[in-house]
Short mmCIF file of C-alpha atoms in Angstrom, two decimals:
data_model
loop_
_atom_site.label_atom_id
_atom_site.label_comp_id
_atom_site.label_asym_id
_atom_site.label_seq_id
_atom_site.Cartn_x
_atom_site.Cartn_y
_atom_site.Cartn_z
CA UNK T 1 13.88 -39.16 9.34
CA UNK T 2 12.41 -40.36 6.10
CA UNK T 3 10.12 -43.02 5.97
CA UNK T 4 9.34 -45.20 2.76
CA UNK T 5 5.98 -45.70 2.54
CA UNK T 6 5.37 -49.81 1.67
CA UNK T 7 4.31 -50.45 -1.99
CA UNK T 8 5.54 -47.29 -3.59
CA UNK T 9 7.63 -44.76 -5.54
CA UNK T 10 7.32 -41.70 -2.45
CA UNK T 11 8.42 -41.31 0.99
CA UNK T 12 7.19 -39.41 3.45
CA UNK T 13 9.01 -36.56 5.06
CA UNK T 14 9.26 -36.27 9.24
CA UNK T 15 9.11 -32.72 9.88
CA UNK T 16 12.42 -32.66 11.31
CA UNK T 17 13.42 -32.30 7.89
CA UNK T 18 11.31 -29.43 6.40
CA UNK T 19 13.72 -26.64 7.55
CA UNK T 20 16.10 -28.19 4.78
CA UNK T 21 13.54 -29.00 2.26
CA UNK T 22 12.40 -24.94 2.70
CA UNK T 23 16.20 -24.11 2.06
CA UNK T 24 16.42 -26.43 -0.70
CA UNK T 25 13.05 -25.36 -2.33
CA UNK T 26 13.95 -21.81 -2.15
CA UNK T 27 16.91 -22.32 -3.71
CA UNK T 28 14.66 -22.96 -6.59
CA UNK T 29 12.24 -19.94 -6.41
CA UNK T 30 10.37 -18.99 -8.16
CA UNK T 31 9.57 -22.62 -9.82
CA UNK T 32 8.82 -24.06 -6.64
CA UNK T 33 6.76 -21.65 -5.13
CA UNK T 34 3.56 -24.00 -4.77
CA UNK T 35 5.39 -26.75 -2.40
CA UNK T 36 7.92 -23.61 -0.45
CA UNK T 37 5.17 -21.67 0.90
CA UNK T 38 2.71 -24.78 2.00
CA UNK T 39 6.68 -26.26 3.57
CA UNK T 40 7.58 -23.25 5.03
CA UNK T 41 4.46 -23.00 6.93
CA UNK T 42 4.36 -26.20 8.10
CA UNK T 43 7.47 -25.89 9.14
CA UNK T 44 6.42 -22.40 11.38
CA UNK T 45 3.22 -25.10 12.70
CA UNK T 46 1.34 -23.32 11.11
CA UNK T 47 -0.21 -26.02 8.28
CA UNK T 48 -0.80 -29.23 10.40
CA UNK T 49 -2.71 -31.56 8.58
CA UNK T 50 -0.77 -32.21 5.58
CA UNK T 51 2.00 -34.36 4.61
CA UNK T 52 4.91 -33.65 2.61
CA UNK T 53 6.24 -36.66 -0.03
CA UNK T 54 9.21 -37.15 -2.17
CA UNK T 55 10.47 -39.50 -4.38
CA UNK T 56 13.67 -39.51 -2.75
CA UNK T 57 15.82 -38.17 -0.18
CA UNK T 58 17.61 -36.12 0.36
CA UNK T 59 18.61 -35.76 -3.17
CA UNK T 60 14.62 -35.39 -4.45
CA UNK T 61 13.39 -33.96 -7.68
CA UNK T 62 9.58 -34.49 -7.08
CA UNK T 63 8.04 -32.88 -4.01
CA UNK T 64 4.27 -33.26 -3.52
CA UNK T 65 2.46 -31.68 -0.67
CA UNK T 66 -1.05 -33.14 0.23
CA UNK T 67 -3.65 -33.84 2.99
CA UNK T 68 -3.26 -36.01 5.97
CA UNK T 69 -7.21 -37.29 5.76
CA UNK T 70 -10.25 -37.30 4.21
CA UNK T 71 -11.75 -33.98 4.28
CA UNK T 72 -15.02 -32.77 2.78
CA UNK T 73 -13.35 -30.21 0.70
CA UNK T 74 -11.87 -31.19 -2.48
CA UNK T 75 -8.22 -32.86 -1.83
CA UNK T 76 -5.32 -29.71 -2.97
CA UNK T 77 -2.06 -31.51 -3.63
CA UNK T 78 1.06 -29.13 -4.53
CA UNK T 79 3.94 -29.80 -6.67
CA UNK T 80 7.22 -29.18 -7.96
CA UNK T 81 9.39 -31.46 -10.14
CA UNK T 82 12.56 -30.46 -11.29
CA UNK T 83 12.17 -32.72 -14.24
CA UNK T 84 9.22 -33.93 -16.41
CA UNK T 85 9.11 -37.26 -14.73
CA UNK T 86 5.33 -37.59 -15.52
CA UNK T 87 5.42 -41.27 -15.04
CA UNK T 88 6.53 -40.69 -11.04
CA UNK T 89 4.23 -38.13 -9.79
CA UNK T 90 1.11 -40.26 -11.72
CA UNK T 91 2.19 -43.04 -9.67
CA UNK T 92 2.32 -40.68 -6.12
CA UNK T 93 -0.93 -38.90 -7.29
CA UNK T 94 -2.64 -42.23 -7.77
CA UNK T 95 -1.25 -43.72 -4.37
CA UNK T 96 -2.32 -40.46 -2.33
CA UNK T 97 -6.07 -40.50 -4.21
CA UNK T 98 -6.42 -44.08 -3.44
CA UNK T 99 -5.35 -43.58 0.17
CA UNK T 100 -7.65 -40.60 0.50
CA UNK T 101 -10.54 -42.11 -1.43
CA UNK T 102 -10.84 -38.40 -2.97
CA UNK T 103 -10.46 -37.10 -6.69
CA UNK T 104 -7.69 -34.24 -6.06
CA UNK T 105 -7.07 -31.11 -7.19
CA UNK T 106 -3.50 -30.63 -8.13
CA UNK T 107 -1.33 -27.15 -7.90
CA UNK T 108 2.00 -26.56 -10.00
CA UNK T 109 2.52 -28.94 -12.43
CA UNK T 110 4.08 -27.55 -15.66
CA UNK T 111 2.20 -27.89 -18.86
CA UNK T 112 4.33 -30.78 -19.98
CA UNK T 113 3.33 -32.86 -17.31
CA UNK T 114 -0.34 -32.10 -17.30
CA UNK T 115 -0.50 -33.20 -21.08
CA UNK T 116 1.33 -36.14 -20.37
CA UNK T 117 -0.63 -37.24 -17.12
CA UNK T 118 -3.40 -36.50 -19.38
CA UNK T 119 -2.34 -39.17 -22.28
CA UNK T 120 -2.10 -41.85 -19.08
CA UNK T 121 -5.00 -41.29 -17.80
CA UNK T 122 -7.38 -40.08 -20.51
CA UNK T 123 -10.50 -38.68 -19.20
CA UNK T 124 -9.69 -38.90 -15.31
CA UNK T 125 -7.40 -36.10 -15.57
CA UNK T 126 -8.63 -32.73 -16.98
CA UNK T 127 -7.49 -29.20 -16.79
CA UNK T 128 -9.98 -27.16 -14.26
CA UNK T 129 -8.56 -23.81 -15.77
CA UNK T 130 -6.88 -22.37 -18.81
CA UNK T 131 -3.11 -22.26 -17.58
CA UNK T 132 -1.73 -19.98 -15.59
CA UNK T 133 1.17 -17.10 -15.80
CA UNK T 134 2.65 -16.86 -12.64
CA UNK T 135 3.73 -12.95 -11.61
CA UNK T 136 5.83 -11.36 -9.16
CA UNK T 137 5.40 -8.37 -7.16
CA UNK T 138 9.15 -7.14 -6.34
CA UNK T 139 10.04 -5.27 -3.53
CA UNK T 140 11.58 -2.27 -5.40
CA UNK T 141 8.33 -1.79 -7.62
CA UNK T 142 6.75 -1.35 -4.40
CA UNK T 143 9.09 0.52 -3.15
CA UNK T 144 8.99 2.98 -5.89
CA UNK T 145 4.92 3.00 -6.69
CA UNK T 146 3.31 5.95 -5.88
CA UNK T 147 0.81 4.84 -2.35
CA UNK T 148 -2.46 4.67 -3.11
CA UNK T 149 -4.97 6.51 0.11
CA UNK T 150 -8.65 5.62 1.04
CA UNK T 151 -11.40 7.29 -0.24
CA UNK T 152 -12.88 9.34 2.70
CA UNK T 153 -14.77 7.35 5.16
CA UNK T 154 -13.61 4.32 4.12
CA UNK T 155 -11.31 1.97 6.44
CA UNK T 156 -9.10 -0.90 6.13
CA UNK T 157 -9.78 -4.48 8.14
CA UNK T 158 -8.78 -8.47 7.95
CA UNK T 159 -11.55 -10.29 6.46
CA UNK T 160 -13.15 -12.24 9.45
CA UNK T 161 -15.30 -15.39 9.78
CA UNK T 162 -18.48 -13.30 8.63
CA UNK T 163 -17.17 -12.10 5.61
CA UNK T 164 -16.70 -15.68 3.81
CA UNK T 165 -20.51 -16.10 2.63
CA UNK T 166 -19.64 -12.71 0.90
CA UNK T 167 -16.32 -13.98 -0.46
CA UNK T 168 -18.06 -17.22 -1.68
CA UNK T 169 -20.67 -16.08 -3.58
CA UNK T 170 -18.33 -14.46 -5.83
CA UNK T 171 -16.49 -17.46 -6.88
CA UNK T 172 -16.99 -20.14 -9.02
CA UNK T 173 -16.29 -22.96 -6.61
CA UNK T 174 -18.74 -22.52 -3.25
CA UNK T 175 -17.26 -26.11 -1.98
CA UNK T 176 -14.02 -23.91 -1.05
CA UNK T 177 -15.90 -22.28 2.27
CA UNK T 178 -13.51 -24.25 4.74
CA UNK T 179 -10.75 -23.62 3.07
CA UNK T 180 -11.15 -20.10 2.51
CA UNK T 181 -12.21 -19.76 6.34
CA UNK T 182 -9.13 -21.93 7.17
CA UNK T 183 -6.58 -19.40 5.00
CA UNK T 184 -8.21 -16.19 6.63
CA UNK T 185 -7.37 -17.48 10.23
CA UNK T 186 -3.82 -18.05 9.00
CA UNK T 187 -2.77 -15.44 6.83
CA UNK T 188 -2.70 -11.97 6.04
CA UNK T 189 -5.49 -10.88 4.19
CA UNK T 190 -6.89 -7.24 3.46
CA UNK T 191 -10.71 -5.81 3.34
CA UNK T 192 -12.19 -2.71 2.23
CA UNK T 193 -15.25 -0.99 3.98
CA UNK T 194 -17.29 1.76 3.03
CA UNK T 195 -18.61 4.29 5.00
CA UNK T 196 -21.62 2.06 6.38
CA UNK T 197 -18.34 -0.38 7.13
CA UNK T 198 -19.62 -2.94 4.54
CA UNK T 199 -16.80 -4.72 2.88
CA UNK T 200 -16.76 -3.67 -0.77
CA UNK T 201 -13.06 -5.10 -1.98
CA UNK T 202 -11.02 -7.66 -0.57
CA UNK T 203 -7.64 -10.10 -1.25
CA UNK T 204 -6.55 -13.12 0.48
CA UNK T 205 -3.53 -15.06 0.51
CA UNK T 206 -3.09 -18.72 -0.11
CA UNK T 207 -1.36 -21.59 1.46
CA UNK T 208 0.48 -21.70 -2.04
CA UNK T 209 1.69 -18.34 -1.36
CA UNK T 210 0.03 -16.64 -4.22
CA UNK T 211 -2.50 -13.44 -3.31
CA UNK T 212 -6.03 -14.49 -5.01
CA UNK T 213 -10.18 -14.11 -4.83
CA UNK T 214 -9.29 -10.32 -5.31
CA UNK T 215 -12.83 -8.78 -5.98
CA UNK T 216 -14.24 -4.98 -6.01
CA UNK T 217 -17.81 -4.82 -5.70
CA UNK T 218 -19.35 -3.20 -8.72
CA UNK T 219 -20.65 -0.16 -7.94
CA UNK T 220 -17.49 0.58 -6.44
CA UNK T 221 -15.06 -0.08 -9.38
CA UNK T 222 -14.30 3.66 -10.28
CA UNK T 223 -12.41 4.86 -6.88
CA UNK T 224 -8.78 2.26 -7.52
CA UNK T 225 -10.18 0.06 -4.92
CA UNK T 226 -8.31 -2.78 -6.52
CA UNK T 227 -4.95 -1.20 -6.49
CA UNK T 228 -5.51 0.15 -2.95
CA UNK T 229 -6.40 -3.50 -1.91
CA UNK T 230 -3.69 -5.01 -3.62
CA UNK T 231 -1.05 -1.87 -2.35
CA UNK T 232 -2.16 -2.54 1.58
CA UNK T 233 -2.11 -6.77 1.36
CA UNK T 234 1.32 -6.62 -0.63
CA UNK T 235 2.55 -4.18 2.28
CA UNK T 236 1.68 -7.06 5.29
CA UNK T 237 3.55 -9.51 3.34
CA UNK T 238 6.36 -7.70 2.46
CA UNK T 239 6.83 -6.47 6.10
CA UNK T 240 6.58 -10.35 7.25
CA UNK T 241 9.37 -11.36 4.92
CA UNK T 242 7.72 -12.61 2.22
CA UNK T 243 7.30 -11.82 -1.41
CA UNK T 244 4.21 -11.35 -3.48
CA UNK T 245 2.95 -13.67 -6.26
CA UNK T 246 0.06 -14.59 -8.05
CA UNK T 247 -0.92 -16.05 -10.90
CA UNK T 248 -3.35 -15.44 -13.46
CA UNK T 249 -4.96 -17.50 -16.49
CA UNK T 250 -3.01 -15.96 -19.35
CA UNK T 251 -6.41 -14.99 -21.70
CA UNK T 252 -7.29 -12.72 -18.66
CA UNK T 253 -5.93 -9.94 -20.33
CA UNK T 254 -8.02 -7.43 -17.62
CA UNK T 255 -6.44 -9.13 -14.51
CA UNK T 256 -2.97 -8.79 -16.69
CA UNK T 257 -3.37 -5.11 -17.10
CA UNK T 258 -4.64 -5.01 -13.72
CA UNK T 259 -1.20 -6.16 -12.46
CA UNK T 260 0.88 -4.48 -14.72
CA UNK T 261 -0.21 -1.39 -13.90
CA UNK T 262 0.39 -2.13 -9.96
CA UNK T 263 3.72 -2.83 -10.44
CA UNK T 264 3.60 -6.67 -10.60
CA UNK T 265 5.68 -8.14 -13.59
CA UNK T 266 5.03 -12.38 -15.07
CA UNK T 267 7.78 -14.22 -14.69
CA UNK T 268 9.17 -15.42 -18.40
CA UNK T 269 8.50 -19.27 -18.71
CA UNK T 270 6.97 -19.52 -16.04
CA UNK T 271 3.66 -21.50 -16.64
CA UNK T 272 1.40 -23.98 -14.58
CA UNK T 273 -1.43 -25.27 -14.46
CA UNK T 274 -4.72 -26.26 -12.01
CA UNK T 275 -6.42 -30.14 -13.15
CA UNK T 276 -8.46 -32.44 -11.58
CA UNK T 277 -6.75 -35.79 -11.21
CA UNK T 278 -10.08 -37.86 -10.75
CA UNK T 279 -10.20 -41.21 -8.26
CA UNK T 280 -9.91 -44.44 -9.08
CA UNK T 281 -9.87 -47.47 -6.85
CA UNK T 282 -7.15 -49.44 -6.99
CA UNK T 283 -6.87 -52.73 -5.51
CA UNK T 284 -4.10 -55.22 -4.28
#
């Protein structure tokens, strides 16, 4: 079932339907990576509290992913259009931060779009990052890289609960602690220790489906810890059917090299963005 929601452009998928929508979506890989993954796991149960919305059905061309409820992290809403209808996902982005009563935080969108939801909205939509080149990891590259091995005395683990202060204080955004605890219960996710079994390097993978927060401790920055990190996380996806993406802001020409050097190639054209689309109440 579908249901149209009252008052506006979207309706709102009944998970009976997300095995199609996860056919039809990756029919369209890699361009709608950012609304497959998050579908695909709710489909599995293993996302519950979001919602999936489309501007039509079963013959859609804007797919949105978003929370269920208020939550005290910011609001992630994913996205894939098949067209540069800017005007339609403004109007679903404005209906879902009204509903939430939350700025949100929005995942995909091409370039086009974010410019253009920009012009609409003027300073209540901003870009949070420079955009983004989104990469591949493909199974033969792996295949064919020569396997990195641990440095003696050091060991492989998950990252755990009490590793996420750790993880946090080397980002930018510290509001992200219940998400980030929320994708390591979830997901595969790989951590280095050291011989006193301190975690010095570690990688994550998001609900998007992109590997991120990658991070080497300093002092520990000559011994291919990154690659190693990167080598043992791609392997757990791989062998769990997936494939390996991230993406990465296209003036960080060290996290570039970084991947081209591990195999990982961007995929031509392929540009999106991260903004803020900022709340506004809207009344009857």
């Amino acid at each position: 079932m579908c249901k149209r929601r009252k008052n506006t452009f979207e309706q709102e998928l009944d998970s009976s339907n997300y095995g199609y929508l996860e056919e039809r979506l990756q029919q369209e890989l890699p361009y709608s990576l950012k609304t497959y993954y998050p579908v695909k796991l709710l489909r599995k149960g293993v996302l519950k509290d979001k919602r999936v919305l489309v501007d039509q059905w079963p013959d859609f061309k804007t797919v949105l992913v978003t929370d269920k409820q208020r939550m005290s992290t910011p609001h992630r809403v994913y996205c894939f259009c098949k067209d540069d209808n800017s005007t339609l996902v403004d109007s679903i982005l404005r209906q879902v931060s009204n509903e939430l009563g939350s700025s949100l935080v929005l995942f995909g969108c091409s370039p086009g779009i974010t410019d253009e939801l920009i012009k609409m909205n003027g300073s209540f939509v901003r870009r949070l990052i420079e955009d983004t080149s989104m990469l591949m990891f493909p199974r033969e590259n792996f295949k064919n890289l020569k396997k990195l091995t641990l440095p003696d005395g050091f060991k492989e683990k998950r990252l755990e609960e009490e590793n996420v202060e750790l993880v946090l204080s080397n980002l930018q955004y510290r509001e992200a602690k219940e998400y980030i605890v929320h994708m390591i219960n979830i997901l595969p996710s790989t951590c280095i220790l050291n011989k006193d079994d301190k975690p010095v390097a570690w990688i994550l993978q998001q609900e998007y489906g992109c590997c991120g927060m990658l991070h080497v401790m300093p002092e520990y920055r000559r011994l291919n810890l990154g690659s190693i990190v990167g080598q043992l996380q791609a392997e757990k996806i791989f062998e769990n059917g997936d494939e390996v993406y991230s993406w990465v802001d296209k003036t960080n020409h060290p996290a570039l090299t970084y991947n081209l050097k591990n195999g990982v190639v961007p995929l031509p054209d392929f540009i999106v963005t991260c903004s803020e689309y900022m709340y506004r109440r809207v009344t009857n």
